[in-house]
């Protein structure tokens, strides 16, 4: 990640984009901002932030960082952000994240579901769309 650009691909500086969310200085304003910050948290293996932004009904006890071959996250491409209705507090974000493990390229294509509760957005779950390519 360039010091001036956030790894989420927004084009904004990291210090003004995902850093304040990951460091708890600001809440994500919508599901898209949360999804982008969660991607960056994965690139940094920031387990605390990922678990804190995962809905309690689907949140794992921990993440498997440090087990197996490390992932090198390369790029995030957001395909769509679809809120259900302005006041429903539900949203979908479809994305493709590219990464490498052991020098081999992979892609993760997911349709993620998010919910807003008490002014905070949470990742609920995701549906994988395609195998590695």
Short mmCIF file of C-alpha atoms in Angstrom, two decimals:
data_model
loop_
_atom_site.label_atom_id
_atom_site.label_comp_id
_atom_site.label_asym_id
_atom_site.label_seq_id
_atom_site.Cartn_x
_atom_site.Cartn_y
_atom_site.Cartn_z
CA UNK A 1 0.00 0.00 0.00
CA UNK A 2 1.31 3.41 -0.91
CA UNK A 3 1.59 5.71 2.11
CA UNK A 4 -0.70 8.14 0.35
CA UNK A 5 -3.38 5.76 -0.93
CA UNK A 6 -5.61 3.38 0.99
CA UNK A 7 -5.37 -0.33 0.10
CA UNK A 8 -9.18 -0.43 -0.30
CA UNK A 9 -8.84 1.11 -3.76
CA UNK A 10 -10.90 4.23 -3.04
CA UNK A 11 -8.04 6.49 -4.13
CA UNK A 12 -8.27 8.40 -0.84
CA UNK A 13 -5.34 8.67 1.58
CA UNK A 14 -5.28 5.84 4.14
CA UNK A 15 -5.25 8.37 7.01
CA UNK A 16 -8.57 9.82 5.79
CA UNK A 17 -10.14 6.61 4.51
CA UNK A 18 -9.94 3.30 6.41
CA UNK A 19 -7.42 4.11 9.15
CA UNK A 20 -9.87 6.10 11.34
CA UNK A 21 -12.37 3.21 11.13
CA UNK A 22 -9.82 0.50 11.94
CA UNK A 23 -8.42 2.52 14.82
CA UNK A 24 -11.91 3.18 16.24
CA UNK A 25 -11.86 6.94 15.68
CA UNK A 26 -14.90 6.88 13.39
CA UNK A 27 -17.73 4.49 12.48
CA UNK A 28 -18.37 3.38 8.91
CA UNK A 29 -21.08 5.56 7.38
CA UNK A 30 -22.45 2.73 5.24
CA UNK A 31 -21.92 -0.92 4.35
CA UNK A 32 -19.54 -0.04 1.51
CA UNK A 33 -17.21 1.89 3.82
CA UNK A 34 -17.31 -0.99 6.31
CA UNK A 35 -16.56 -3.57 3.61
CA UNK A 36 -13.61 -1.53 2.32
CA UNK A 37 -12.21 -1.10 5.83
CA UNK A 38 -12.63 -4.83 6.53
CA UNK A 39 -10.63 -5.61 3.38
CA UNK A 40 -7.84 -3.34 4.62
CA UNK A 41 -8.04 -4.98 8.05
CA UNK A 42 -7.52 -8.35 6.36
CA UNK A 43 -4.42 -7.00 4.60
CA UNK A 44 -3.11 -5.96 8.03
CA UNK A 45 -4.40 -9.07 9.86
CA UNK A 46 -6.27 -6.81 12.28
CA UNK A 47 -8.34 -9.50 13.98
CA UNK A 48 -9.78 -7.22 16.68
CA UNK A 49 -11.38 -4.89 14.12
CA UNK A 50 -12.67 -7.72 11.96
CA UNK A 51 -14.34 -9.44 14.92
CA UNK A 52 -15.75 -6.16 16.26
CA UNK A 53 -17.40 -5.42 12.90
CA UNK A 54 -18.78 -8.97 12.47
CA UNK A 55 -22.40 -9.42 13.57
CA UNK A 56 -22.70 -11.34 16.84
CA UNK A 57 -25.01 -13.95 15.28
CA UNK A 58 -22.38 -15.10 12.76
CA UNK A 59 -19.08 -13.98 14.32
CA UNK A 60 -16.42 -16.68 14.76
CA UNK A 61 -14.55 -16.95 18.06
CA UNK A 62 -11.29 -16.08 16.31
CA UNK A 63 -9.67 -15.90 12.89
CA UNK A 64 -6.95 -18.24 11.68
CA UNK A 65 -4.25 -15.64 11.08
CA UNK A 66 -0.82 -17.20 11.33
CA UNK A 67 -2.01 -20.68 10.37
CA UNK A 68 -0.99 -22.00 6.98
CA UNK A 69 0.65 -19.98 4.23
CA UNK A 70 0.23 -16.21 4.53
CA UNK A 71 -2.02 -14.41 2.07
CA UNK A 72 -0.76 -11.37 0.21
CA UNK A 73 -3.77 -9.22 -0.65
CA UNK A 74 -3.34 -7.49 -4.00
CA UNK A 75 -6.46 -5.59 -4.97
CA UNK A 76 -10.10 -4.98 -4.18
CA UNK A 77 -12.73 -4.38 -6.85
CA UNK A 78 -16.21 -3.40 -5.70
CA UNK A 79 -18.83 -4.57 -8.19
CA UNK A 80 -21.93 -3.14 -6.49
CA UNK A 81 -23.28 -1.64 -3.29
CA UNK A 82 -27.00 -2.13 -2.89
CA UNK A 83 -28.89 -0.87 0.15
CA UNK A 84 -32.32 -2.55 0.43
CA UNK A 85 -34.18 0.63 1.37
CA UNK A 86 -33.00 3.89 2.93
CA UNK A 87 -34.38 3.01 6.37
CA UNK A 88 -34.13 -0.80 6.41
CA UNK A 89 -30.57 -0.92 7.70
CA UNK A 90 -29.67 -3.73 5.32
CA UNK A 91 -27.23 -3.71 2.43
CA UNK A 92 -25.36 -5.93 0.00
CA UNK A 93 -21.83 -5.35 -1.28
CA UNK A 94 -20.49 -7.52 -4.08
CA UNK A 95 -16.73 -7.53 -4.55
CA UNK A 96 -13.73 -9.36 -5.94
CA UNK A 97 -10.56 -9.48 -3.86
CA UNK A 98 -7.37 -10.74 -5.47
CA UNK A 99 -4.59 -12.28 -3.43
CA UNK A 100 -1.64 -14.67 -3.58
CA UNK A 101 -0.73 -17.62 -1.41
CA UNK A 102 2.64 -19.24 -1.95
CA UNK A 103 3.08 -17.35 -5.23
CA UNK A 104 -0.23 -18.63 -6.65
CA UNK A 105 -2.90 -16.10 -7.60
CA UNK A 106 -6.47 -16.43 -6.26
CA UNK A 107 -9.64 -14.40 -6.36
CA UNK A 108 -12.45 -14.21 -3.87
CA UNK A 109 -15.79 -13.15 -5.39
CA UNK A 110 -18.39 -12.62 -2.68
CA UNK A 111 -21.79 -11.10 -2.21
CA UNK A 112 -21.71 -9.87 1.38
CA UNK A 113 -24.69 -9.00 3.57
CA UNK A 114 -24.53 -6.17 6.10
CA UNK A 115 -26.91 -4.90 8.74
CA UNK A 116 -27.05 -1.60 10.62
CA UNK A 117 -27.93 -1.73 14.31
CA UNK A 118 -27.86 1.22 16.71
CA UNK A 119 -25.97 3.35 14.18
CA UNK A 120 -23.25 0.76 13.50
CA UNK A 121 -22.80 -1.39 10.42
CA UNK A 122 -21.89 -5.08 10.78
CA UNK A 123 -20.84 -7.78 8.35
CA UNK A 124 -23.35 -10.66 8.59
CA UNK A 125 -22.26 -13.23 6.02
CA UNK A 126 -21.33 -13.74 2.40
CA UNK A 127 -22.08 -15.97 -0.54
CA UNK A 128 -19.09 -17.05 -2.62
CA UNK A 129 -19.73 -16.73 -6.33
CA UNK A 130 -16.81 -18.28 -8.22
CA UNK A 131 -13.90 -20.59 -7.66
CA UNK A 132 -10.30 -19.37 -7.78
CA UNK A 133 -9.16 -18.02 -11.12
#
